[in-house]
Amino acid sequence: MDTNPQPKKVAVCGGGVIGVCTAYFLSKNGASVTLIEQSSVACAASGKAGGFLALDWCDGGPVASLARASFNLHRSLAQELNGSESYGYRPLTTLSVSVTESSSSSSSSSNRAGPIPSWVDGPAKSPRTIGSTDSTAQVHPEMFTKTLLSKAMEDYGVELVIGKAERVEMADGKTRGVVLEDGREIGAEAVVLALGPWSKRFSVLGSLFRVYGIKAHSIVLEPKEANRITPHALFLTYYPAQGGKPMDPEVYPRPTGEVYICGMSAQAEVPDDPEQITPVPESINALKRVAATVSSHLVEGEAAVKAEQACILPCSEDDVPIIGEVPGIKGCYVATGHSCWGILNGPATGAAMAELVLDGHASIVDLSRFDPGRFASALKK
């Protein structure tokens, strides 16, 4: 990539999946990379997301080419890194199912038909296959992120620094590095800001665009009879017993024997520290009711509750990721705004960002649609 015998020094801010994928591909292609993380790697959405992957669910929209490239990269990374063993990569069958919660204690199955797996023994109806093992898959997102970083550190020399990045150091309109809150300076010819919903912390970004947060809740259960749970992801239309609008929770069995259930999302303020994100008890209780209604294997007592958690997903104003060089600041790049598809789109975002930083353009995917400059143009109008 770079003909300069001295490897290009790059600082990547943010130890989530986007930052780690960027650090991985930069270092693999010869850059000298320092990864800066405030708290711990994959401590926010990258550690608490579902890890669902889809080849073609973004088709017809601006993210289609990114999603397709990234789905295929996930497959090749799983082969390279033994993903099935190291971070729970596996293809899935994905179903859409309608579930109506009963007001009584009984939730026996009725009108079960078609592809509904046997462990889904609650009142599930209208099953429809919406993803095959060719088009949908999963990873354990925290294990994926940490496996990728371990590989990058051990084989490609990435250095991990724990500290809060405070500002990008610039001189003559060019990036010179990152200054941390404690005064440390990380010298770099290029800086990549992969800060998710914390992007607004940097004035160079906050003055250009807004990234807001969607708080999503999840629980992780460990059924006693984990071997009964087949690899079927469920996208539910769930009608609560008390009426009201249907919910749209998702259920992901994992090869570890755990079952991840998520939903109950709403816009939320982003706390300064990722560790301060706490779940709303009512939302957790609602997800437990979903679990118990869907399957007798997921009722508390039949399944241990391993985690009750929440994370904040980064969303842009136009619902399109922001990936590219920051206007007016040579050598400063941003990658954020991936919403609920961050785990899916991490690899292609990281690979494209590495090409952009090292070559001046990305070939794996056309990044023009994601250019942060679109917001600068809007500000001038």
PDB file of N, CA and C in Angstrom, residues 90-187:
ATOM      1  N   ARG A  90     -21.619 -18.657  13.115  1.00  0.00           N
ATOM      2  CA  ARG A  90     -22.308 -19.766  12.450  1.00  0.00           C
ATOM      3  C   ARG A  90     -23.437 -19.220  11.580  1.00  0.00           C
ATOM      4  N   PRO A  91     -23.716 -19.905  10.472  1.00  0.00           N
ATOM      5  CA  PRO A  91     -24.888 -19.569   9.663  1.00  0.00           C
ATOM      6  C   PRO A  91     -26.166 -19.916  10.425  1.00  0.00           C
ATOM      7  N   LEU A  92     -27.239 -19.201  10.118  1.00  0.00           N
ATOM      8  CA  LEU A  92     -28.524 -19.370  10.806  1.00  0.00           C
ATOM      9  C   LEU A  92     -29.663 -19.445   9.819  1.00  0.00           C
ATOM     10  N   THR A  93     -30.732 -20.131  10.222  1.00  0.00           N
ATOM     11  CA  THR A  93     -32.029 -19.961   9.581  1.00  0.00           C
ATOM     12  C   THR A  93     -32.783 -18.905  10.387  1.00  0.00           C
ATOM     13  N   THR A  94     -33.401 -17.960   9.698  1.00  0.00           N
ATOM     14  CA  THR A  94     -34.064 -16.848  10.379  1.00  0.00           C
ATOM     15  C   THR A  94     -35.551 -16.843  10.041  1.00  0.00           C
ATOM     16  N   LEU A  95     -36.369 -16.754  11.090  1.00  0.00           N
ATOM     17  CA  LEU A  95     -37.822 -16.829  10.931  1.00  0.00           C
ATOM     18  C   LEU A  95     -38.498 -15.562  11.420  1.00  0.00           C
ATOM     19  N   SER A  96     -39.565 -15.205  10.758  1.00  0.00           N
ATOM     20  CA  SER A  96     -40.493 -14.191  11.256  1.00  0.00           C
ATOM     21  C   SER A  96     -41.686 -14.931  11.855  1.00  0.00           C
ATOM     22  N   VAL A  97     -42.048 -14.580  13.096  1.00  0.00           N
ATOM     23  CA  VAL A  97     -43.101 -15.301  13.808  1.00  0.00           C
ATOM     24  C   VAL A  97     -43.992 -14.309  14.545  1.00  0.00           C
ATOM     25  N   SER A  98     -45.280 -14.580  14.576  1.00  0.00           N
ATOM     26  CA  SER A  98     -46.233 -13.777  15.338  1.00  0.00           C
ATOM     27  C   SER A  98     -46.548 -14.487  16.651  1.00  0.00           C
ATOM     28  N   VAL A  99     -46.497 -13.747  17.756  1.00  0.00           N
ATOM     29  CA  VAL A  99     -46.756 -14.309  19.080  1.00  0.00           C
ATOM     30  C   VAL A  99     -47.732 -13.402  19.825  1.00  0.00           C
ATOM     31  N   THR A 100     -48.798 -14.007  20.357  1.00  0.00           N
ATOM     32  CA  THR A 100     -49.767 -13.251  21.155  1.00  0.00           C
ATOM     33  C   THR A 100     -49.688 -13.726  22.596  1.00  0.00           C
ATOM     34  N   GLU A 101     -49.323 -12.803  23.485  1.00  0.00           N
ATOM     35  CA  GLU A 101     -49.178 -13.133  24.906  1.00  0.00           C
ATOM     36  C   GLU A 101     -50.552 -13.384  25.517  1.00  0.00           C
ATOM     37  N   SER A 102     -50.646 -14.435  26.313  1.00  0.00           N
ATOM     38  CA  SER A 102     -51.902 -14.760  26.976  1.00  0.00           C
ATOM     39  C   SER A 102     -51.967 -14.069  28.333  1.00  0.00           C
ATOM     40  N   SER A 103     -53.164 -13.657  28.727  1.00  0.00           N
ATOM     41  CA  SER A 103     -53.327 -13.041  30.054  1.00  0.00           C
ATOM     42  C   SER A 103     -53.341 -14.092  31.154  1.00  0.00           C
ATOM     43  N   SER A 104     -53.531 -15.361  30.767  1.00  0.00           N
ATOM     44  CA  SER A 104     -53.497 -16.448  31.754  1.00  0.00           C
ATOM     45  C   SER A 104     -52.065 -16.947  31.897  1.00  0.00           C
ATOM     46  N   SER A 105     -51.836 -17.807  32.861  1.00  0.00           N
ATOM     47  CA  SER A 105     -50.484 -18.330  33.094  1.00  0.00           C
ATOM     48  C   SER A 105     -50.094 -19.343  32.036  1.00  0.00           C
ATOM     49  N   SER A 106     -51.083 -19.880  31.337  1.00  0.00           N
ATOM     50  CA  SER A 106     -50.790 -20.879  30.307  1.00  0.00           C
ATOM     51  C   SER A 106     -50.449 -20.187  28.995  1.00  0.00           C
ATOM     52  N   SER A 107     -49.434 -20.685  28.341  1.00  0.00           N
ATOM     53  CA  SER A 107     -49.089 -20.135  27.027  1.00  0.00           C
ATOM     54  C   SER A 107     -48.814 -21.279  26.061  1.00  0.00           C
ATOM     55  N   SER A 108     -49.697 -22.272  26.092  1.00  0.00           N
ATOM     56  CA  SER A 108     -49.493 -23.440  25.259  1.00  0.00           C
ATOM     57  C   SER A 108     -49.606 -23.079  23.789  1.00  0.00           C
ATOM     58  N   SER A 109     -48.883 -23.832  22.993  1.00  0.00           N
ATOM     59  CA  SER A 109     -48.835 -23.551  21.569  1.00  0.00           C
ATOM     60  C   SER A 109     -50.173 -23.831  20.909  1.00  0.00           C
ATOM     61  N   SER A 110     -50.500 -22.987  19.951  1.00  0.00           N
ATOM     62  CA  SER A 110     -51.710 -23.232  19.173  1.00  0.00           C
ATOM     63  C   SER A 110     -51.429 -22.961  17.717  1.00  0.00           C
ATOM     64  N   ASN A 111     -52.003 -23.812  16.856  1.00  0.00           N
ATOM     65  CA  ASN A 111     -51.858 -23.648  15.411  1.00  0.00           C
ATOM     66  C   ASN A 111     -50.395 -23.599  14.974  1.00  0.00           C
ATOM     67  N   ARG A 112     -49.559 -24.378  15.644  1.00  0.00           N
ATOM     68  CA  ARG A 112     -48.174 -24.432  15.207  1.00  0.00           C
ATOM     69  C   ARG A 112     -48.106 -25.082  13.849  1.00  0.00           C
ATOM     70  N   ALA A 113     -47.302 -24.485  12.983  1.00  0.00           N
ATOM     71  CA  ALA A 113     -47.229 -25.007  11.622  1.00  0.00           C
ATOM     72  C   ALA A 113     -45.910 -24.604  10.994  1.00  0.00           C
ATOM     73  N   GLY A 114     -45.634 -25.219   9.830  1.00  0.00           N
ATOM     74  CA  GLY A 114     -44.500 -24.800   9.026  1.00  0.00           C
ATOM     75  C   GLY A 114     -43.172 -24.962   9.729  1.00  0.00           C
ATOM     76  N   PRO A 115     -42.306 -23.958   9.596  1.00  0.00           N
ATOM     77  CA  PRO A 115     -40.914 -24.129  10.035  1.00  0.00           C
ATOM     78  C   PRO A 115     -40.646 -23.812  11.499  1.00  0.00           C
ATOM     79  N   ILE A 116     -41.665 -23.654  12.336  1.00  0.00           N
ATOM     80  CA  ILE A 116     -41.412 -23.307  13.742  1.00  0.00           C
ATOM     81  C   ILE A 116     -40.659 -24.449  14.427  1.00  0.00           C
ATOM     82  N   PRO A 117     -39.472 -24.172  15.008  1.00  0.00           N
ATOM     83  CA  PRO A 117     -38.713 -25.242  15.676  1.00  0.00           C
ATOM     84  C   PRO A 117     -39.422 -25.716  16.939  1.00  0.00           C
ATOM     85  N   SER A 118     -39.118 -26.936  17.365  1.00  0.00           N
ATOM     86  CA  SER A 118     -39.865 -27.564  18.462  1.00  0.00           C
ATOM     87  C   SER A 118     -39.691 -26.837  19.793  1.00  0.00           C
ATOM     88  N   TRP A 119     -38.551 -26.162  20.001  1.00  0.00           N
ATOM     89  CA  TRP A 119     -38.337 -25.481  21.282  1.00  0.00           C
ATOM     90  C   TRP A 119     -39.207 -24.232  21.409  1.00  0.00           C
ATOM     91  N   VAL A 120     -39.708 -23.732  20.287  1.00  0.00           N
ATOM     92  CA  VAL A 120     -40.644 -22.599  20.323  1.00  0.00           C
ATOM     93  C   VAL A 120     -42.030 -23.198  20.546  1.00  0.00           C
ATOM     94  N   ASP A 121     -42.366 -23.457  21.818  1.00  0.00           N
ATOM     95  CA  ASP A 121     -43.589 -24.183  22.145  1.00  0.00           C
ATOM     96  C   ASP A 121     -44.664 -23.271  22.733  1.00  0.00           C
ATOM     97  N   GLY A 122     -44.485 -21.968  22.606  1.00  0.00           N
ATOM     98  CA  GLY A 122     -45.508 -21.007  23.002  1.00  0.00           C
ATOM     99  C   GLY A 122     -46.464 -20.733  21.853  1.00  0.00           C
ATOM    100  N   PRO A 123     -47.334 -19.716  21.990  1.00  0.00           N
ATOM    101  CA  PRO A 123     -48.376 -19.440  20.992  1.00  0.00           C
ATOM    102  C   PRO A 123     -47.837 -18.720  19.754  1.00  0.00           C
ATOM    103  N   ALA A 124     -47.017 -19.416  18.988  1.00  0.00           N
ATOM    104  CA  ALA A 124     -46.399 -18.840  17.794  1.00  0.00           C
ATOM    105  C   ALA A 124     -47.222 -19.173  16.559  1.00  0.00           C
ATOM    106  N   LYS A 125     -47.432 -18.173  15.721  1.00  0.00           N
ATOM    107  CA  LYS A 125     -48.228 -18.348  14.501  1.00  0.00           C
ATOM    108  C   LYS A 125     -47.537 -17.657  13.325  1.00  0.00           C
ATOM    109  N   SER A 126     -48.070 -17.930  12.158  1.00  0.00           N
ATOM    110  CA  SER A 126     -47.663 -17.261  10.914  1.00  0.00           C
ATOM    111  C   SER A 126     -46.154 -17.276  10.684  1.00  0.00           C
ATOM    112  N   PRO A 127     -45.533 -18.447  10.793  1.00  0.00           N
ATOM    113  CA  PRO A 127     -44.085 -18.482  10.586  1.00  0.00           C
ATOM    114  C   PRO A 127     -43.730 -18.246   9.122  1.00  0.00           C
ATOM    115  N   ARG A 128     -42.626 -17.531   8.927  1.00  0.00           N
ATOM    116  CA  ARG A 128     -42.153 -17.277   7.568  1.00  0.00           C
ATOM    117  C   ARG A 128     -40.631 -17.268   7.597  1.00  0.00           C
ATOM    118  N   THR A 129     -40.001 -17.985   6.679  1.00  0.00           N
ATOM    119  CA  THR A 129     -38.541 -17.998   6.605  1.00  0.00           C
ATOM    120  C   THR A 129     -38.075 -16.729   5.901  1.00  0.00           C
ATOM    121  N   ILE A 130     -37.276 -15.919   6.615  1.00  0.00           N
ATOM    122  CA  ILE A 130     -36.821 -14.644   6.043  1.00  0.00           C
ATOM    123  C   ILE A 130     -35.301 -14.609   5.854  1.00  0.00           C
ATOM    124  N   GLY A 131     -34.631 -15.700   6.235  1.00  0.00           N
ATOM    125  CA  GLY A 131     -33.198 -15.796   6.021  1.00  0.00           C
ATOM    126  C   GLY A 131     -32.755 -17.240   6.059  1.00  0.00           C
ATOM    127  N   SER A 132     -31.871 -17.614   5.138  1.00  0.00           N
ATOM    128  CA  SER A 132     -31.352 -18.982   5.083  1.00  0.00           C
ATOM    129  C   SER A 132     -29.920 -19.004   5.607  1.00  0.00           C
ATOM    130  N   THR A 133     -29.344 -20.200   5.687  1.00  0.00           N
ATOM    131  CA  THR A 133     -27.958 -20.305   6.134  1.00  0.00           C
ATOM    132  C   THR A 133     -26.986 -19.716   5.108  1.00  0.00           C
ATOM    133  N   ASP A 134     -27.467 -19.390   3.920  1.00  0.00           N
ATOM    134  CA  ASP A 134     -26.635 -18.689   2.934  1.00  0.00           C
ATOM    135  C   ASP A 134     -26.689 -17.175   3.120  1.00  0.00           C
ATOM    136  N   SER A 135     -27.755 -16.682   3.744  1.00  0.00           N
ATOM    137  CA  SER A 135     -27.947 -15.226   3.785  1.00  0.00           C
ATOM    138  C   SER A 135     -27.987 -14.627   5.191  1.00  0.00           C
ATOM    139  N   THR A 136     -28.052 -15.454   6.238  1.00  0.00           N
ATOM    140  CA  THR A 136     -28.002 -14.919   7.608  1.00  0.00           C
ATOM    141  C   THR A 136     -27.051 -15.761   8.458  1.00  0.00           C
ATOM    142  N   ALA A 137     -26.417 -15.092   9.412  1.00  0.00           N
ATOM    143  CA  ALA A 137     -25.436 -15.751  10.274  1.00  0.00           C
ATOM    144  C   ALA A 137     -25.343 -14.948  11.572  1.00  0.00           C
ATOM    145  N   GLN A 138     -24.434 -15.364  12.457  1.00  0.00           N
ATOM    146  CA  GLN A 138     -24.276 -14.648  13.719  1.00  0.00           C
ATOM    147  C   GLN A 138     -22.838 -14.744  14.210  1.00  0.00           C
ATOM    148  N   VAL A 139     -22.475 -13.791  15.066  1.00  0.00           N
ATOM    149  CA  VAL A 139     -21.251 -13.873  15.856  1.00  0.00           C
ATOM    150  C   VAL A 139     -21.615 -13.472  17.276  1.00  0.00           C
ATOM    151  N   HIS A 140     -20.758 -13.837  18.231  1.00  0.00           N
ATOM    152  CA  HIS A 140     -20.848 -13.253  19.567  1.00  0.00           C
ATOM    153  C   HIS A 140     -20.030 -11.969  19.475  1.00  0.00           C
ATOM    154  N   PRO A 141     -20.670 -10.786  19.540  1.00  0.00           N
ATOM    155  CA  PRO A 141     -19.965  -9.546  19.179  1.00  0.00           C
ATOM    156  C   PRO A 141     -18.775  -9.208  20.056  1.00  0.00           C
ATOM    157  N   GLU A 142     -18.897  -9.437  21.371  1.00  0.00           N
ATOM    158  CA  GLU A 142     -17.757  -9.139  22.248  1.00  0.00           C
ATOM    159  C   GLU A 142     -16.585 -10.065  21.945  1.00  0.00           C
ATOM    160  N   MET A 143     -16.877 -11.353  21.759  1.00  0.00           N
ATOM    161  CA  MET A 143     -15.815 -12.316  21.461  1.00  0.00           C
ATOM    162  C   MET A 143     -15.194 -12.038  20.092  1.00  0.00           C
ATOM    163  N   PHE A 144     -16.020 -11.634  19.118  1.00  0.00           N
ATOM    164  CA  PHE A 144     -15.502 -11.284  17.796  1.00  0.00           C
ATOM    165  C   PHE A 144     -14.539 -10.101  17.892  1.00  0.00           C
ATOM    166  N   THR A 145     -14.986  -9.038  18.559  1.00  0.00           N
ATOM    167  CA  THR A 145     -14.172  -7.827  18.666  1.00  0.00           C
ATOM    168  C   THR A 145     -12.855  -8.114  19.368  1.00  0.00           C
ATOM    169  N   LYS A 146     -12.905  -8.862  20.464  1.00  0.00           N
ATOM    170  CA  LYS A 146     -11.688  -9.148  21.231  1.00  0.00           C
ATOM    171  C   LYS A 146     -10.763 -10.118  20.494  1.00  0.00           C
ATOM    172  N   THR A 147     -11.321 -11.072  19.750  1.00  0.00           N
ATOM    173  CA  THR A 147     -10.494 -11.992  18.962  1.00  0.00           C
ATOM    174  C   THR A 147      -9.738 -11.230  17.884  1.00  0.00           C
ATOM    175  N   LEU A 148     -10.443 -10.325  17.210  1.00  0.00           N
ATOM    176  CA  LEU A 148      -9.829  -9.546  16.139  1.00  0.00           C
ATOM    177  C   LEU A 148      -8.713  -8.656  16.692  1.00  0.00           C
ATOM    178  N   LEU A 149      -8.954  -8.049  17.851  1.00  0.00           N
ATOM    179  CA  LEU A 149      -7.937  -7.191  18.440  1.00  0.00           C
ATOM    180  C   LEU A 149      -6.722  -8.008  18.889  1.00  0.00           C
ATOM    181  N   SER A 150      -6.961  -9.165  19.480  1.00  0.00           N
ATOM    182  CA  SER A 150      -5.836 -10.021  19.895  1.00  0.00           C
ATOM    183  C   SER A 150      -4.958 -10.383  18.705  1.00  0.00           C
ATOM    184  N   LYS A 151      -5.582 -10.728  17.596  1.00  0.00           N
ATOM    185  CA  LYS A 151      -4.842 -11.046  16.372  1.00  0.00           C
ATOM    186  C   LYS A 151      -4.031  -9.838  15.910  1.00  0.00           C
ATOM    187  N   ALA A 152      -4.668  -8.653  15.926  1.00  0.00           N
ATOM    188  CA  ALA A 152      -3.989  -7.436  15.480  1.00  0.00           C
ATOM    189  C   ALA A 152      -2.809  -7.082  16.379  1.00  0.00           C
ATOM    190  N   MET A 153      -2.958  -7.291  17.690  1.00  0.00           N
ATOM    191  CA  MET A 153      -1.876  -6.976  18.623  1.00  0.00           C
ATOM    192  C   MET A 153      -0.738  -7.991  18.520  1.00  0.00           C
ATOM    193  N   GLU A 154      -1.097  -9.275  18.441  1.00  0.00           N
ATOM    194  CA  GLU A 154      -0.075 -10.325  18.444  1.00  0.00           C
ATOM    195  C   GLU A 154       0.670 -10.420  17.118  1.00  0.00           C
ATOM    196  N   ASP A 155      -0.047 -10.286  16.009  1.00  0.00           N
ATOM    197  CA  ASP A 155       0.562 -10.514  14.700  1.00  0.00           C
ATOM    198  C   ASP A 155       0.952  -9.237  13.965  1.00  0.00           C
ATOM    199  N   TYR A 156       0.264  -8.133  14.240  1.00  0.00           N
ATOM    200  CA  TYR A 156       0.482  -6.921  13.442  1.00  0.00           C
ATOM    201  C   TYR A 156       0.917  -5.721  14.279  1.00  0.00           C
ATOM    202  N   GLY A 157       1.163  -5.934  15.571  1.00  0.00           N
ATOM    203  CA  GLY A 157       1.796  -4.908  16.387  1.00  0.00           C
ATOM    204  C   GLY A 157       0.923  -3.771  16.860  1.00  0.00           C
ATOM    205  N   VAL A 158      -0.396  -3.920  16.835  1.00  0.00           N
ATOM    206  CA  VAL A 158      -1.265  -2.856  17.357  1.00  0.00           C
ATOM    207  C   VAL A 158      -1.005  -2.661  18.846  1.00  0.00           C
ATOM    208  N   GLU A 159      -0.910  -1.401  19.262  1.00  0.00           N
ATOM    209  CA  GLU A 159      -0.738  -1.068  20.678  1.00  0.00           C
ATOM    210  C   GLU A 159      -2.064  -0.553  21.221  1.00  0.00           C
ATOM    211  N   LEU A 160      -2.499  -1.087  22.356  1.00  0.00           N
ATOM    212  CA  LEU A 160      -3.730  -0.639  23.011  1.00  0.00           C
ATOM    213  C   LEU A 160      -3.389   0.307  24.142  1.00  0.00           C
ATOM    214  N   VAL A 161      -3.992   1.500  24.114  1.00  0.00           N
ATOM    215  CA  VAL A 161      -3.814   2.489  25.168  1.00  0.00           C
ATOM    216  C   VAL A 161      -5.172   2.756  25.813  1.00  0.00           C
ATOM    217  N   ILE A 162      -5.262   2.592  27.125  1.00  0.00           N
ATOM    218  CA  ILE A 162      -6.492   2.916  27.846  1.00  0.00           C
ATOM    219  C   ILE A 162      -6.400   4.362  28.328  1.00  0.00           C
ATOM    220  N   GLY A 163      -7.293   5.188  27.836  1.00  0.00           N
ATOM    221  CA  GLY A 163      -7.298   6.599  28.190  1.00  0.00           C
ATOM    222  C   GLY A 163      -8.383   7.312  27.411  1.00  0.00           C
ATOM    223  N   LYS A 164      -8.798   8.446  27.910  1.00  0.00           N
ATOM    224  CA  LYS A 164      -9.874   9.205  27.279  1.00  0.00           C
ATOM    225  C   LYS A 164      -9.293  10.215  26.296  1.00  0.00           C
ATOM    226  N   ALA A 165      -9.568   9.992  25.007  1.00  0.00           N
ATOM    227  CA  ALA A 165      -9.109  10.927  23.978  1.00  0.00           C
ATOM    228  C   ALA A 165      -9.896  12.231  24.111  1.00  0.00           C
ATOM    229  N   GLU A 166      -9.153  13.334  24.173  1.00  0.00           N
ATOM    230  CA  GLU A 166      -9.796  14.624  24.419  1.00  0.00           C
ATOM    231  C   GLU A 166      -9.896  15.482  23.173  1.00  0.00           C
ATOM    232  N   ARG A 167      -8.848  15.482  22.350  1.00  0.00           N
ATOM    233  CA  ARG A 167      -8.898  16.301  21.132  1.00  0.00           C
ATOM    234  C   ARG A 167      -7.889  15.790  20.116  1.00  0.00           C
ATOM    235  N   VAL A 168      -8.117  16.172  18.879  1.00  0.00           N
ATOM    236  CA  VAL A 168      -7.175  15.892  17.798  1.00  0.00           C
ATOM    237  C   VAL A 168      -6.189  17.054  17.725  1.00  0.00           C
ATOM    238  N   GLU A 169      -4.912  16.732  17.762  1.00  0.00           N
ATOM    239  CA  GLU A 169      -3.868  17.754  17.658  1.00  0.00           C
ATOM    240  C   GLU A 169      -3.622  18.061  16.182  1.00  0.00           C
ATOM    241  N   MET A 170      -3.659  19.353  15.848  1.00  0.00           N
ATOM    242  CA  MET A 170      -3.505  19.748  14.449  1.00  0.00           C
ATOM    243  C   MET A 170      -2.454  20.838  14.327  1.00  0.00           C
ATOM    244  N   ALA A 171      -1.865  20.919  13.146  1.00  0.00           N
ATOM    245  CA  ALA A 171      -0.948  22.012  12.812  1.00  0.00           C
ATOM    246  C   ALA A 171      -1.046  22.253  11.308  1.00  0.00           C
ATOM    247  N   ASP A 172      -1.260  23.502  10.939  1.00  0.00           N
ATOM    248  CA  ASP A 172      -1.380  23.883   9.521  1.00  0.00           C
ATOM    249  C   ASP A 172      -2.446  23.062   8.798  1.00  0.00           C
ATOM    250  N   GLY A 173      -3.562  22.793   9.489  1.00  0.00           N
ATOM    251  CA  GLY A 173      -4.667  22.073   8.866  1.00  0.00           C
ATOM    252  C   GLY A 173      -4.439  20.588   8.697  1.00  0.00           C
ATOM    253  N   LYS A 174      -3.349  20.085   9.282  1.00  0.00           N
ATOM    254  CA  LYS A 174      -3.040  18.658   9.190  1.00  0.00           C
ATOM    255  C   LYS A 174      -3.078  18.021  10.578  1.00  0.00           C
ATOM    256  N   THR A 175      -3.418  16.752  10.592  1.00  0.00           N
ATOM    257  CA  THR A 175      -3.486  16.002  11.846  1.00  0.00           C
ATOM    258  C   THR A 175      -2.090  15.630  12.326  1.00  0.00           C
ATOM    259  N   ARG A 176      -1.849  15.844  13.632  1.00  0.00           N
ATOM    260  CA  ARG A 176      -0.553  15.493  14.214  1.00  0.00           C
ATOM    261  C   ARG A 176      -0.661  14.424  15.291  1.00  0.00           C
ATOM    262  N   GLY A 177      -1.880  14.119  15.717  1.00  0.00           N
ATOM    263  CA  GLY A 177      -2.034  13.103  16.749  1.00  0.00           C
ATOM    264  C   GLY A 177      -3.237  13.364  17.626  1.00  0.00           C
ATOM    265  N   VAL A 178      -3.249  12.704  18.784  1.00  0.00           N
ATOM    266  CA  VAL A 178      -4.364  12.787  19.726  1.00  0.00           C
ATOM    267  C   VAL A 178      -3.827  13.146  21.098  1.00  0.00           C
ATOM    268  N   VAL A 179      -4.523  14.057  21.787  1.00  0.00           N
ATOM    269  CA  VAL A 179      -4.186  14.408  23.163  1.00  0.00           C
ATOM    270  C   VAL A 179      -5.213  13.754  24.080  1.00  0.00           C
ATOM    271  N   LEU A 180      -4.717  13.052  25.109  1.00  0.00           N
ATOM    272  CA  LEU A 180      -5.596  12.391  26.065  1.00  0.00           C
ATOM    273  C   LEU A 180      -5.903  13.325  27.233  1.00  0.00           C
ATOM    274  N   GLU A 181      -6.949  12.972  27.972  1.00  0.00           N
ATOM    275  CA  GLU A 181      -7.400  13.791  29.090  1.00  0.00           C
ATOM    276  C   GLU A 181      -6.306  13.980  30.141  1.00  0.00           C
ATOM    277  N   ASP A 182      -5.466  12.962  30.309  1.00  0.00           N
ATOM    278  CA  ASP A 182      -4.414  13.039  31.324  1.00  0.00           C
ATOM    279  C   ASP A 182      -3.153  13.733  30.817  1.00  0.00           C
ATOM    280  N   GLY A 183      -3.229  14.290  29.607  1.00  0.00           N
ATOM    281  CA  GLY A 183      -2.107  15.042  29.063  1.00  0.00           C
ATOM    282  C   GLY A 183      -1.200  14.263  28.126  1.00  0.00           C
ATOM    283  N   ARG A 184      -1.330  12.952  28.109  1.00  0.00           N
ATOM    284  CA  ARG A 184      -0.504  12.172  27.176  1.00  0.00           C
ATOM    285  C   ARG A 184      -0.804  12.550  25.736  1.00  0.00           C
ATOM    286  N   GLU A 185       0.209  12.502  24.908  1.00  0.00           N
ATOM    287  CA  GLU A 185       0.044  12.782  23.480  1.00  0.00           C
ATOM    288  C   GLU A 185       0.438  11.548  22.680  1.00  0.00           C
ATOM    289  N   ILE A 186      -0.435  11.164  21.771  1.00  0.00           N
ATOM    290  CA  ILE A 186      -0.167  10.041  20.869  1.00  0.00           C
ATOM    291  C   ILE A 186       0.077  10.638  19.486  1.00  0.00           C
ATOM    292  N   GLY A 187       1.334  10.646  19.058  1.00  0.00           N
ATOM    293  CA  GLY A 187       1.665  11.204  17.756  1.00  0.00           C
ATOM    294  C   GLY A 187       1.159  10.307  16.631  1.00  0.00           C
TER     295      GLY A 187
END
